[in-house]
C-alpha cells in the first residue's frame, strides 16, 4: 500500500513580503491578501498535494487574520474548491496556535499541526467520535477500514464512516486499490508521512 504524495511548503514570510513591511499578520484585509496569494499557488499544485504553511517567521497573527488565512482556506479545501489538496501548519508558537484554534473552533473546522520533533497536534474542532480514528491513522501512517475495525473492535461500516469523515475534513488522504476478488478498498494515509 504505497502511494506517492506531492509536498510543498509555503513560507508565509515570502507571501508577507509581497504585502507587508512587518512580520505580523493582523487585520482581515491583510489575511485576505495572504489567503488569495496562497490560493493562487495552491491551484497550480497537482492533485493530492499536501501543502505545509510555515508560520516560523510570523511575529503575531490576530484572530481576524487567522480566520481569513486558515479558517477560510480549510473551509474551501473541504468544499473541494481547489481539488484534492490538503494543508498542514508548521512553525506555530503557542500564541499562533491559540488565535488559529479559536478561528477554527468558531467554524467547527480542524487542521493538523506538524511539530519539529515529529509529533503532531490537532487545532480546532473535531467530533469526539473521530479522535480515536485520527489517532490510529496518524500512528499507523496508512490504514484501511478493515485495519481500524479490527483494532477498535467496531463494525467495518462504522470504521469506514469514521475514515470517510476524516477524509472529508481534509485531515487524511485517501486512495483506492483493486482487490484480488475484483472489489475495491480505500486506503487512508496520514498527511504527515515523509514530513
Tab-separated table of C-alpha atoms in Angstrom:
chain	number	residue	atom	x	y	z
A	1	UNK	CA	0.000	0.000	0.000
A	2	UNK	CA	2.361	2.715	-1.082
A	3	UNK	CA	1.253	5.993	-2.569
A	4	UNK	CA	3.229	8.989	-3.681
A	5	UNK	CA	2.233	12.385	-2.392
A	6	UNK	CA	3.430	15.724	-3.660
A	7	UNK	CA	4.542	18.018	-0.849
A	8	UNK	CA	5.030	21.762	-0.869
A	9	UNK	CA	5.934	24.250	1.849
A	10	UNK	CA	4.824	27.854	1.638
A	11	UNK	CA	6.893	30.075	3.924
A	12	UNK	CA	4.459	32.815	4.885
A	13	UNK	CA	7.410	35.215	5.073
A	14	UNK	CA	7.640	35.081	1.265
A	15	UNK	CA	3.932	35.850	0.914
A	16	UNK	CA	4.086	38.594	3.539
A	17	UNK	CA	6.989	40.298	1.774
A	18	UNK	CA	4.610	40.932	-1.130
A	19	UNK	CA	2.150	42.857	1.079
A	20	UNK	CA	3.714	43.889	4.380
A	21	UNK	CA	6.679	45.678	5.837
A	22	UNK	CA	6.222	43.745	9.095
A	23	UNK	CA	6.259	40.126	10.205
A	24	UNK	CA	2.876	40.474	11.905
A	25	UNK	CA	-0.335	39.185	10.368
A	26	UNK	CA	-3.068	41.491	11.587
A	27	UNK	CA	-6.368	42.712	10.105
A	28	UNK	CA	-8.861	40.917	7.951
A	29	UNK	CA	-7.666	42.751	4.811
A	30	UNK	CA	-4.107	41.502	5.286
A	31	UNK	CA	-5.399	37.984	5.849
A	32	UNK	CA	-7.488	38.133	2.693
A	33	UNK	CA	-4.460	39.224	0.637
A	34	UNK	CA	-2.275	36.447	2.071
A	35	UNK	CA	-5.008	33.814	1.569
A	36	UNK	CA	-5.563	34.886	-2.038
A	37	UNK	CA	-1.831	34.551	-2.677
A	38	UNK	CA	-1.868	31.067	-1.114
A	39	UNK	CA	-4.891	30.149	-3.238
A	40	UNK	CA	-3.137	31.148	-6.458
A	41	UNK	CA	-0.214	28.872	-5.588
A	42	UNK	CA	-2.449	26.088	-4.347
A	43	UNK	CA	-4.454	25.992	-7.572
A	44	UNK	CA	-1.236	25.254	-9.507
A	45	UNK	CA	-0.298	22.285	-7.316
A	46	UNK	CA	-1.061	18.773	-8.598
A	47	UNK	CA	-3.955	16.767	-7.171
A	48	UNK	CA	-3.127	15.085	-3.870
A	49	UNK	CA	-0.633	17.743	-2.783
A	50	UNK	CA	-0.101	18.352	0.928
A	51	UNK	CA	0.911	21.985	1.473
A	52	UNK	CA	2.617	22.996	4.709
A	53	UNK	CA	2.016	26.620	5.668
A	54	UNK	CA	5.111	27.654	7.617
A	55	UNK	CA	4.475	30.308	10.287
A	56	UNK	CA	8.039	30.244	11.654
A	57	UNK	CA	8.725	33.817	10.531
A	58	UNK	CA	5.361	35.260	11.560
A	59	UNK	CA	5.506	37.528	14.599
A	60	UNK	CA	1.855	37.545	15.627
A	61	UNK	CA	-1.361	36.546	13.940
A	62	UNK	CA	-4.576	38.032	15.261
A	63	UNK	CA	-7.985	36.347	15.203
A	64	UNK	CA	-9.291	38.135	12.106
A	65	UNK	CA	-6.180	37.291	10.101
A	66	UNK	CA	-6.246	33.679	11.352
A	67	UNK	CA	-9.858	33.451	10.259
A	68	UNK	CA	-9.072	34.766	6.766
A	69	UNK	CA	-5.856	32.801	6.198
A	70	UNK	CA	-6.533	29.474	7.906
A	71	UNK	CA	-10.278	29.026	8.560
A	72	UNK	CA	-11.463	30.154	5.153
A	73	UNK	CA	-8.732	28.158	3.437
A	74	UNK	CA	-9.676	24.976	5.348
A	75	UNK	CA	-13.393	25.512	4.645
A	76	UNK	CA	-12.674	25.883	0.935
A	77	UNK	CA	-10.435	22.804	0.967
A	78	UNK	CA	-13.312	20.854	2.500
A	79	UNK	CA	-15.574	22.209	-0.246
A	80	UNK	CA	-13.039	20.893	-2.814
A	81	UNK	CA	-12.698	24.360	-4.351
A	82	UNK	CA	-9.030	23.610	-5.075
A	83	UNK	CA	-9.469	19.934	-5.930
A	84	UNK	CA	-7.872	17.138	-3.930
A	85	UNK	CA	-5.437	19.217	-1.839
A	86	UNK	CA	-4.557	19.330	1.854
A	87	UNK	CA	-2.971	21.800	4.284
A	88	UNK	CA	-0.949	21.307	7.456
A	89	UNK	CA	0.612	24.025	9.604
A	90	UNK	CA	4.253	24.347	10.705
A	91	UNK	CA	6.274	26.668	12.902
A	92	UNK	CA	3.476	27.773	15.214
A	93	UNK	CA	4.076	29.471	18.531
A	94	UNK	CA	1.609	28.976	21.407
A	95	UNK	CA	0.116	32.405	20.591
A	96	UNK	CA	-0.319	31.479	16.919
A	97	UNK	CA	-1.989	28.224	17.972
A	98	UNK	CA	-4.369	29.998	20.319
A	99	UNK	CA	-5.672	32.502	17.760
A	100	UNK	CA	-5.858	29.962	14.938
A	101	UNK	CA	-7.642	27.437	17.184
A	102	UNK	CA	-10.315	29.969	18.146
A	103	UNK	CA	-10.903	30.888	14.497
A	104	UNK	CA	-11.214	27.201	13.535
A	105	UNK	CA	-13.413	26.270	16.507
A	106	UNK	CA	-15.912	29.014	15.712
A	107	UNK	CA	-16.445	27.437	12.288
A	108	UNK	CA	-16.209	23.841	13.559
A	109	UNK	CA	-13.109	23.169	11.459
A	110	UNK	CA	-9.810	21.444	12.221
A	111	UNK	CA	-6.271	21.309	10.834
A	112	UNK	CA	-3.147	19.310	11.673
A	113	UNK	CA	-0.043	20.971	13.074
A	114	UNK	CA	3.310	19.305	12.475
A	115	UNK	CA	5.904	19.896	15.173
A	116	UNK	CA	9.706	19.901	14.740
A	117	UNK	CA	10.095	16.775	16.904
A	118	UNK	CA	7.887	14.764	14.527
A	119	UNK	CA	4.820	14.883	16.744
A	120	UNK	CA	1.544	16.477	15.718
A	121	UNK	CA	-1.402	18.307	17.184
A	122	UNK	CA	-4.939	18.938	16.048
A	123	UNK	CA	-6.132	22.536	16.146
A	124	UNK	CA	-9.779	23.430	16.011
A	125	UNK	CA	-12.889	21.351	16.437
A	126	UNK	CA	-13.304	17.662	15.603
A	127	UNK	CA	-16.241	15.479	16.566
A	128	UNK	CA	-15.000	13.381	19.513
A	129	UNK	CA	-16.051	10.100	17.861
A	130	UNK	CA	-13.422	10.755	15.158
A	131	UNK	CA	-10.491	11.303	17.550
A	132	UNK	CA	-9.668	7.617	18.014
A	133	UNK	CA	-9.731	7.023	14.246
A	134	UNK	CA	-7.459	10.009	13.621
A	135	UNK	CA	-5.024	8.807	16.292
A	136	UNK	CA	-4.947	5.377	14.640
A	137	UNK	CA	-4.247	6.780	11.171
A	138	UNK	CA	-1.532	9.083	12.489
A	139	UNK	CA	0.147	6.231	14.419
A	140	UNK	CA	-0.080	3.641	11.644
A	141	UNK	CA	0.611	6.138	8.800
A	142	UNK	CA	-1.554	4.154	6.349
A	143	UNK	CA	-4.652	2.026	7.054
A	144	UNK	CA	-7.845	0.549	5.651
A	145	UNK	CA	-11.276	0.470	7.261
A	146	UNK	CA	-10.666	-3.236	7.993
A	147	UNK	CA	-7.491	-2.310	9.933
A	148	UNK	CA	-9.416	0.226	12.029
A	149	UNK	CA	-12.372	-2.123	12.572
A	150	UNK	CA	-10.119	-4.960	13.712
A	151	UNK	CA	-8.076	-2.744	16.040
A	152	UNK	CA	-11.006	-0.940	17.663
A	153	UNK	CA	-13.486	-3.852	17.614
A	154	UNK	CA	-16.181	-1.937	15.706
A	155	UNK	CA	-18.245	-2.822	12.647
A	156	UNK	CA	-16.439	-2.201	9.383
A	157	UNK	CA	-19.258	0.128	8.276
A	158	UNK	CA	-18.621	2.364	11.333
A	159	UNK	CA	-14.858	2.284	10.713
A	160	UNK	CA	-15.475	3.238	7.066
A	161	UNK	CA	-17.748	6.114	8.068
A	162	UNK	CA	-15.197	7.478	10.534
A	163	UNK	CA	-12.411	7.369	7.960
A	164	UNK	CA	-14.612	8.927	5.292
A	165	UNK	CA	-15.454	11.802	7.656
A	166	UNK	CA	-11.760	12.381	8.387
A	167	UNK	CA	-11.118	12.449	4.639
A	168	UNK	CA	-13.952	14.938	4.083
A	169	UNK	CA	-12.447	17.114	6.839
A	170	UNK	CA	-9.174	17.021	4.820
A	171	UNK	CA	-7.328	15.506	7.818
A	172	UNK	CA	-6.262	12.326	5.988
A	173	UNK	CA	-5.620	11.412	2.360
A	174	UNK	CA	-7.489	8.652	0.567
A	175	UNK	CA	-6.626	6.451	-2.391
A	176	UNK	CA	-8.090	3.179	-3.604
A	177	UNK	CA	-6.764	-0.159	-4.734
A	178	UNK	CA	-8.305	-3.130	-6.521
A	179	UNK	CA	-8.643	-6.314	-4.541
A	180	UNK	CA	-7.883	-9.761	-5.983
A	181	UNK	CA	-11.611	-10.596	-5.933
A	182	UNK	CA	-12.330	-7.598	-8.166
A	183	UNK	CA	-13.562	-5.358	-5.381
A	184	UNK	CA	-12.019	-2.104	-4.246
A	185	UNK	CA	-10.823	-0.809	-0.896
A	186	UNK	CA	-9.851	2.638	0.264
A	187	UNK	CA	-6.519	3.358	1.886
A	188	UNK	CA	-6.306	6.270	4.289
A	189	UNK	CA	-2.955	7.926	4.891
A	190	UNK	CA	-1.532	10.441	7.348
A	191	UNK	CA	-0.850	13.896	5.917
A	192	UNK	CA	2.444	13.976	7.819
A	193	UNK	CA	4.117	10.939	6.274
A	194	UNK	CA	7.573	11.835	4.962
A	195	UNK	CA	7.458	15.253	6.600
